[in-house]
Each structure stands twice: as structure tokens, then as C-alpha cells.
Short mmCIF file of C-alpha atoms in Angstrom, two decimals:
data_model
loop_
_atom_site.label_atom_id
_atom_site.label_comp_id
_atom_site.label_asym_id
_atom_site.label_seq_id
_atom_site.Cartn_x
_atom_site.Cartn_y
_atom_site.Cartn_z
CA UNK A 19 -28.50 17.18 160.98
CA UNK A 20 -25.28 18.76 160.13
CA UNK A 21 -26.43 21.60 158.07
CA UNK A 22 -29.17 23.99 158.48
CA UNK A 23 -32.12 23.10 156.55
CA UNK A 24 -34.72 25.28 154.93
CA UNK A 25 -37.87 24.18 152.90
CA UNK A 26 -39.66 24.28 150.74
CA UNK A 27 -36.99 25.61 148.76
CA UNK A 28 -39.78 28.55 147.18
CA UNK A 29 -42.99 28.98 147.45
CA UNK A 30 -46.17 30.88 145.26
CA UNK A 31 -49.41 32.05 147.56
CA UNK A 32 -52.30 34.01 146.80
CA UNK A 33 -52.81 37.17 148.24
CA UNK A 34 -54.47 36.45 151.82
CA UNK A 35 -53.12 33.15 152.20
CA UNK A 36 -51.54 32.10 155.01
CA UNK A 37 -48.20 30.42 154.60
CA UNK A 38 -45.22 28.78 157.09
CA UNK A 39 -41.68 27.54 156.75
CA UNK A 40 -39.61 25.48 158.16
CA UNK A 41 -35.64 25.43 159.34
CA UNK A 42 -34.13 22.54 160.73
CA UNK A 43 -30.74 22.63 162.33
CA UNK A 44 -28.26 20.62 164.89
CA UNK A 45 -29.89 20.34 168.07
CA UNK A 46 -26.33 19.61 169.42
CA UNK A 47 -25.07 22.97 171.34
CA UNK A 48 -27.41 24.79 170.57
CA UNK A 49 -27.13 28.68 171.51
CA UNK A 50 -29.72 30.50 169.03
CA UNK A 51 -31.54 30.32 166.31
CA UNK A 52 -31.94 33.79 163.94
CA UNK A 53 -34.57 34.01 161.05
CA UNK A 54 -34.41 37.09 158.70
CA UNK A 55 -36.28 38.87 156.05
CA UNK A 56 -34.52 39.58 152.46
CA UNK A 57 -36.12 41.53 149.31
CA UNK A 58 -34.14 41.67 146.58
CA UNK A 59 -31.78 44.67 146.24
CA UNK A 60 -31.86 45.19 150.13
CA UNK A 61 -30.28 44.68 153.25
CA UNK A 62 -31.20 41.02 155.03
CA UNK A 63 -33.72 42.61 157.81
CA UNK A 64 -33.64 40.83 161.04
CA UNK A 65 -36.81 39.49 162.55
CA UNK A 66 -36.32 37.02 165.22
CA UNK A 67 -33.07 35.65 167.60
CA UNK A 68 -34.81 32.68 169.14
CA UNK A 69 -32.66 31.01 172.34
CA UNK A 70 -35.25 28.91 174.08
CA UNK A 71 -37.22 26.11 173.98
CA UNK A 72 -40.70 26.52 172.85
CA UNK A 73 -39.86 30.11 172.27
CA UNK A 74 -42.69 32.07 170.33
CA UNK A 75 -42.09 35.14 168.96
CA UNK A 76 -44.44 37.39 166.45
CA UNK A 77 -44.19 40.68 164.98
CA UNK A 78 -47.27 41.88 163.10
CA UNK A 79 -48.50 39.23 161.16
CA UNK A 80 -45.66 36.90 161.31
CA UNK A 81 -44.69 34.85 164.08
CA UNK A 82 -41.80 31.85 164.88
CA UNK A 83 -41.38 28.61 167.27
CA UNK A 84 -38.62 27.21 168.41
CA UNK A 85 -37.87 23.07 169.22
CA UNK A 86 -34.09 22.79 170.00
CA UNK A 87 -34.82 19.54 171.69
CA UNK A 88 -35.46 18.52 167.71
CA UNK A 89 -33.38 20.83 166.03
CA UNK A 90 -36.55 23.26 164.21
CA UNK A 91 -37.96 26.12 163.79
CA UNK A 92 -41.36 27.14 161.87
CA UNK A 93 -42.33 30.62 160.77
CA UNK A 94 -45.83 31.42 159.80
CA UNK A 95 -46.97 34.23 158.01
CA UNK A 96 -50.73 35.32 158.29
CA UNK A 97 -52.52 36.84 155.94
CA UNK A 98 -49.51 36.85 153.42
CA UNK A 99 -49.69 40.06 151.42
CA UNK A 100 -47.52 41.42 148.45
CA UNK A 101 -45.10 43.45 150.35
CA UNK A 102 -44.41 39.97 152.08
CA UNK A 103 -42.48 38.63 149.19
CA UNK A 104 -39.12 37.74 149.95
CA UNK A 105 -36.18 34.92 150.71
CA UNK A 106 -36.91 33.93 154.32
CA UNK A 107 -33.60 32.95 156.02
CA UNK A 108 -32.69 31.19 159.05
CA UNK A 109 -29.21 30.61 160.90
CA UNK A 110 -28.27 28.61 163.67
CA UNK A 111 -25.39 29.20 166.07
CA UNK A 112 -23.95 26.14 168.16
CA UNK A 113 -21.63 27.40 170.90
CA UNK A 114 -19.40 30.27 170.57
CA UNK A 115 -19.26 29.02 166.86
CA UNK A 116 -20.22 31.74 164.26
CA UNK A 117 -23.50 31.85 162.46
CA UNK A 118 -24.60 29.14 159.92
CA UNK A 119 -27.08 30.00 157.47
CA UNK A 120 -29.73 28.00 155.34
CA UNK A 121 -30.24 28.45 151.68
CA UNK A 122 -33.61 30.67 152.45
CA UNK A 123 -37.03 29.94 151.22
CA UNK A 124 -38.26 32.28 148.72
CA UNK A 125 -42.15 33.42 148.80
CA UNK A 126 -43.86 35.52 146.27
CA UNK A 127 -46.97 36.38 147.08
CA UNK A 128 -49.53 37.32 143.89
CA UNK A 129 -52.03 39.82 144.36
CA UNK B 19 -30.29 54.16 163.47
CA UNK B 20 -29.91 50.32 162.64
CA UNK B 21 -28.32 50.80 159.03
CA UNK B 22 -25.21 49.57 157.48
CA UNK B 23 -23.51 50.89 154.69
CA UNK B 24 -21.60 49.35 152.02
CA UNK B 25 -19.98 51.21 148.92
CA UNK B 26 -19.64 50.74 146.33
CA UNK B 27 -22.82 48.60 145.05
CA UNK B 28 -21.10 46.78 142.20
CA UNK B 29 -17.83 46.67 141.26
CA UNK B 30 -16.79 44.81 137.90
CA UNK B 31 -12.87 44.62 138.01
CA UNK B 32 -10.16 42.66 136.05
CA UNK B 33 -7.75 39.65 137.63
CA UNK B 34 -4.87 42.29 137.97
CA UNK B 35 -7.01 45.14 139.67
CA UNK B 36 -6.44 46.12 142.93
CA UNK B 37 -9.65 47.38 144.52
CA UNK B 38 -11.55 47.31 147.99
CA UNK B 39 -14.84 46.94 149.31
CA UNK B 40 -15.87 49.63 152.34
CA UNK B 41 -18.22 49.03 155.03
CA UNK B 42 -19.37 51.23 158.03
CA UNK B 43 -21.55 51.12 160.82
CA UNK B 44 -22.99 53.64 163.53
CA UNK B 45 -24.42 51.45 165.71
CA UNK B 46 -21.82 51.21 168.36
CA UNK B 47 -21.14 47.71 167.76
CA UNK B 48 -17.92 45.82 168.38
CA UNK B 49 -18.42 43.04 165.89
CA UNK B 50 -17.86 43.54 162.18
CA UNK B 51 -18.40 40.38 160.10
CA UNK B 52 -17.97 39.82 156.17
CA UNK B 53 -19.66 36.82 154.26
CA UNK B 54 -19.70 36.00 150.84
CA UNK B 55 -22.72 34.21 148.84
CA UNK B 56 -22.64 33.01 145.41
CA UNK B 57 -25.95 32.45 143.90
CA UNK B 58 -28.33 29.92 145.45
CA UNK B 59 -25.90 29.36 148.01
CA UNK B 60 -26.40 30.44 151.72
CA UNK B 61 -23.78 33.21 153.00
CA UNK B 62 -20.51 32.01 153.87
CA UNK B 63 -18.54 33.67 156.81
CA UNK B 64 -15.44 34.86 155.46
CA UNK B 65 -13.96 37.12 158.73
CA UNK B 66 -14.68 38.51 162.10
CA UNK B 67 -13.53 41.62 163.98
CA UNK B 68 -14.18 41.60 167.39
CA UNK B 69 -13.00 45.37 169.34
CA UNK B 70 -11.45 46.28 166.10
CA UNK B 71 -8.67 42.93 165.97
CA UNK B 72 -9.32 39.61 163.61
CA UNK B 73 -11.01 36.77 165.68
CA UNK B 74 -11.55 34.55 162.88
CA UNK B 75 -10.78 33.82 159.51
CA UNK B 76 -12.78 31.09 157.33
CA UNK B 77 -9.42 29.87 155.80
CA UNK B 78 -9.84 32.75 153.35
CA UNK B 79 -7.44 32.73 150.45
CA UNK B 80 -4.90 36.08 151.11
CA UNK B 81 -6.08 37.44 147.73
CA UNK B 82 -9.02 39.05 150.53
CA UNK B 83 -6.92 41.22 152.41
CA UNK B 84 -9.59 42.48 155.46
CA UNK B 85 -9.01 45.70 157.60
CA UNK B 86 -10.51 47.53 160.26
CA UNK B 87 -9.04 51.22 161.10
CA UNK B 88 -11.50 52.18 163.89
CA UNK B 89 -14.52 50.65 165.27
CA UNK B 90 -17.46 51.76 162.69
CA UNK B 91 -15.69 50.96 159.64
CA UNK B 92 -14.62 48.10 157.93
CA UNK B 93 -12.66 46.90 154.55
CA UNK B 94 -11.96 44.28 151.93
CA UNK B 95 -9.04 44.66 150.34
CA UNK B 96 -9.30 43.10 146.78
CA UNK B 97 -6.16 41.59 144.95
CA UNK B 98 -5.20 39.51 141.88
CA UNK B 99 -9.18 37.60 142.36
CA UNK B 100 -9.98 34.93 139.93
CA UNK B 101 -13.40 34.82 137.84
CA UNK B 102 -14.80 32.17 140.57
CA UNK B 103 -14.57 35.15 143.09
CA UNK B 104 -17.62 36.93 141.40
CA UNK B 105 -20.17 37.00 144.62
CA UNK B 106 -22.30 39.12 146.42
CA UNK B 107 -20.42 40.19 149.66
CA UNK B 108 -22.21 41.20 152.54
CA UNK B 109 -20.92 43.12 155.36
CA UNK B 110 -22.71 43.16 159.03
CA UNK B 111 -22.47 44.44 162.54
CA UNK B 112 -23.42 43.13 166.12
CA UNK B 113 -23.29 44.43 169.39
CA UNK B 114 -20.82 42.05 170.70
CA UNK B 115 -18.95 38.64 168.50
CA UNK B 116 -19.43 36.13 171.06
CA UNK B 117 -22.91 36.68 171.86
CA UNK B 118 -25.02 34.40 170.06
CA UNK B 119 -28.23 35.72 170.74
CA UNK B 120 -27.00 39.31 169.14
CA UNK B 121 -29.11 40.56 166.24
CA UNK B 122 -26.37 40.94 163.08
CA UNK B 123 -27.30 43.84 161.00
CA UNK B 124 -26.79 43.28 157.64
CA UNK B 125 -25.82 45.61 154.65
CA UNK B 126 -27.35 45.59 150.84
CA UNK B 127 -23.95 44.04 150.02
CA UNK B 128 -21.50 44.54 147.06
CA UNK B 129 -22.06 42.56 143.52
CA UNK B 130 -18.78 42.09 142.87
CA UNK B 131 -17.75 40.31 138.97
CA UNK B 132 -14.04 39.76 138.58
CA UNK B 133 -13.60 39.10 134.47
#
């Protein structure tokens, strides 16, 4: 994989479904792996900087894994509510190289 | 405080206007980046300042002029663009450039439309 990966590409859930992603990148080099939050009109928020294999992180009801030995990530979101909808972005640094970003999956979640 | 600023939030100019983009941070960080992203497109890295100098440039044309005049703020300087400019550009901040486990904080970003 040259490129980082996201998909699905967008994605519709009902309120109080649970949902996941996934971002694929080159396992080559690897150094980290960064996944952020975007609503529309606002600042991409940061949620996760993921170095290590197997890394898990979480925060609330969202949580990310790490397999640099493949080159992915997956984030889950539990419980997906409204507030949650959003372009889900991931970018993967190799080296001292600078950041390279996916295309983002966007969720919208329907009450 | 984790916020970046960017002014102004949209900016419609012609092919012969000169006009720049402002950034600033109060984070303490000695990385400033911009990136550009056209619709449905993932952000591009244009440039990086790293302690206030120019570590990298994404072979951008010199019609993007960037400056940095202290360590919290950053420019575009915007000259003679073309139509295929129009973009949203994104400024953002991290503790250090060569980390690559720093968090970049991101700005809303500029809609910029060059007619």
C-alpha cells in the first residue's frame, strides 16, 4: 500500500448503532498513525496518535487499534449518537516524513 | 488552550489580487504547518516551519509566498492565483516538526475562491 486508505468511503447509522472504520496504510517505516474528528465548519479535532503495535486507545465511546505489522487501523464507535456525525480521518507518518492523510470516512448518524 | 486561529474565513479574490491568509497559535509550539484540500480530496502538505525557519516545501508554485515573523503566527502570502487554486487551506501547529507521534492542532481553515 502506497497511499493511506480509508473505507467505506461514508456511511448512514441509526441512532444507537454501533459503527467502525477502517485505515490502511504502508507498514514500511512506520512511525505513527493519527486519526481525527471533523464536523463541518470546524477545526479537524484530534483523537488518537497511535505508535505501537496492538496499540488500543479509547476516549468515551470511541476507541482505535493499531496493526503496523499489516499496515491498519480500525476505529469503532459505540453507541453512535447524533453529535457523532462527522468525516473520520486518519494519517500515517513513515519516518521523519510529514503526515499523509486519507480521504476520511464520513458518518451521519440519524436520530 | 489547544485552539488555532485562522482569519479571515473566506476570502473570494480576483487573479491579480494580492492578499494573505493569517494563522496564529498560543500553544507554544515550534511547528507551523499549512495544507491545502480541494474537495473530496485528503489535505495536501503545502509547507513546514520548524523554530520559526522553512523545513519543507511540497514543490509549491511561488504564487504561495509563506512567512513566519515570530513563533505563534504564521502567513500565506497570496499572489497572481489561478481559478484551480480555489481550496480550503488549513493551518496547524505541533509541539515539535520531527516528532511523529506529536498531536497537530488544526484550524477551521480558510475557503479561499480565486475567480
Amino acid at each position: 500500500i502506497l497511499n493511506v486508505e480509508q473505507s467505506p468511503q461514508s456511511l448512514h447509522v441509526q441512532e444507537g448503532d454501533s459503527t467502525n472504520f477502517t485505515c490502511s496504510f504502508p507498514s514500511s517505516n512506520f512511525y505513527a498513525l493519527h486519526w481525527y474528528r471533523w464536523e463541518t465548519a470546524k477545526s479537524p479535532e484530534a483523537l488518537f496518535v497511535m505508535t505501537l503495535n496492538g496499540d488500543e486507545k479509547k476516549k468515551g465511546r470511541i476507541s482505535a487499534t493499531l496493526n503496523t505489522k499489516e499496515g491498519y487501523s480500525y476505529l469503532y464507535i459505540k453507541g453512535s449518537q447524533p453529535e457523532d456525525s462527522a468525516t473520520y480521518l486518519c494519517a500515517s507518518r513513515s519516518g521523519y516524513s510529514t503526515l499523509t492523510f486519507g480521504k476520511g470516512t464520513m458518518l451521519l448518524v440519524s436520530p | 488552550d489547544t485552539e488555532v486561529t485562522q482569519t479571515p474565513k473566506h476570502l473570494v479574490m480576483g487573479m491579480t489580487n494580492k492578499k494573505s491568509l493569517k494563522c496564529e497559535q498560543h500553544m507554544g509550539h515550534r511547528a507551523m504547518y499549512w495544507y491545502k484540500q480541494k474537495a473530496k480530496k485528503p489535505p495536501e502538505l503545502m509547507f513546514v516551519y520548524s523554530y520559526e525557519k522553512l523545513s519543507i516545501n511540497e514543490s509549491v508554485p511561488s504564487r504561495f509566498s509563506p512567512e513566519c515573523p515570530n513563533s505563534s503566527l504564521l502567513n500565506l502570502h497570496l499572489h497572481a492565483l489561478q481559478p484551480e487554486d480555489s481550496a480550503l487551506y488549513l493551518c496547524a501547529s505541533s509541539q515539535e516538526a520531527s516528532a511523529g507521534g506529536d498531536t497537530q492542532y488544526f484550524g477551521p481553515g480558510t475557503r479561499l475562491t480565486v475567480l
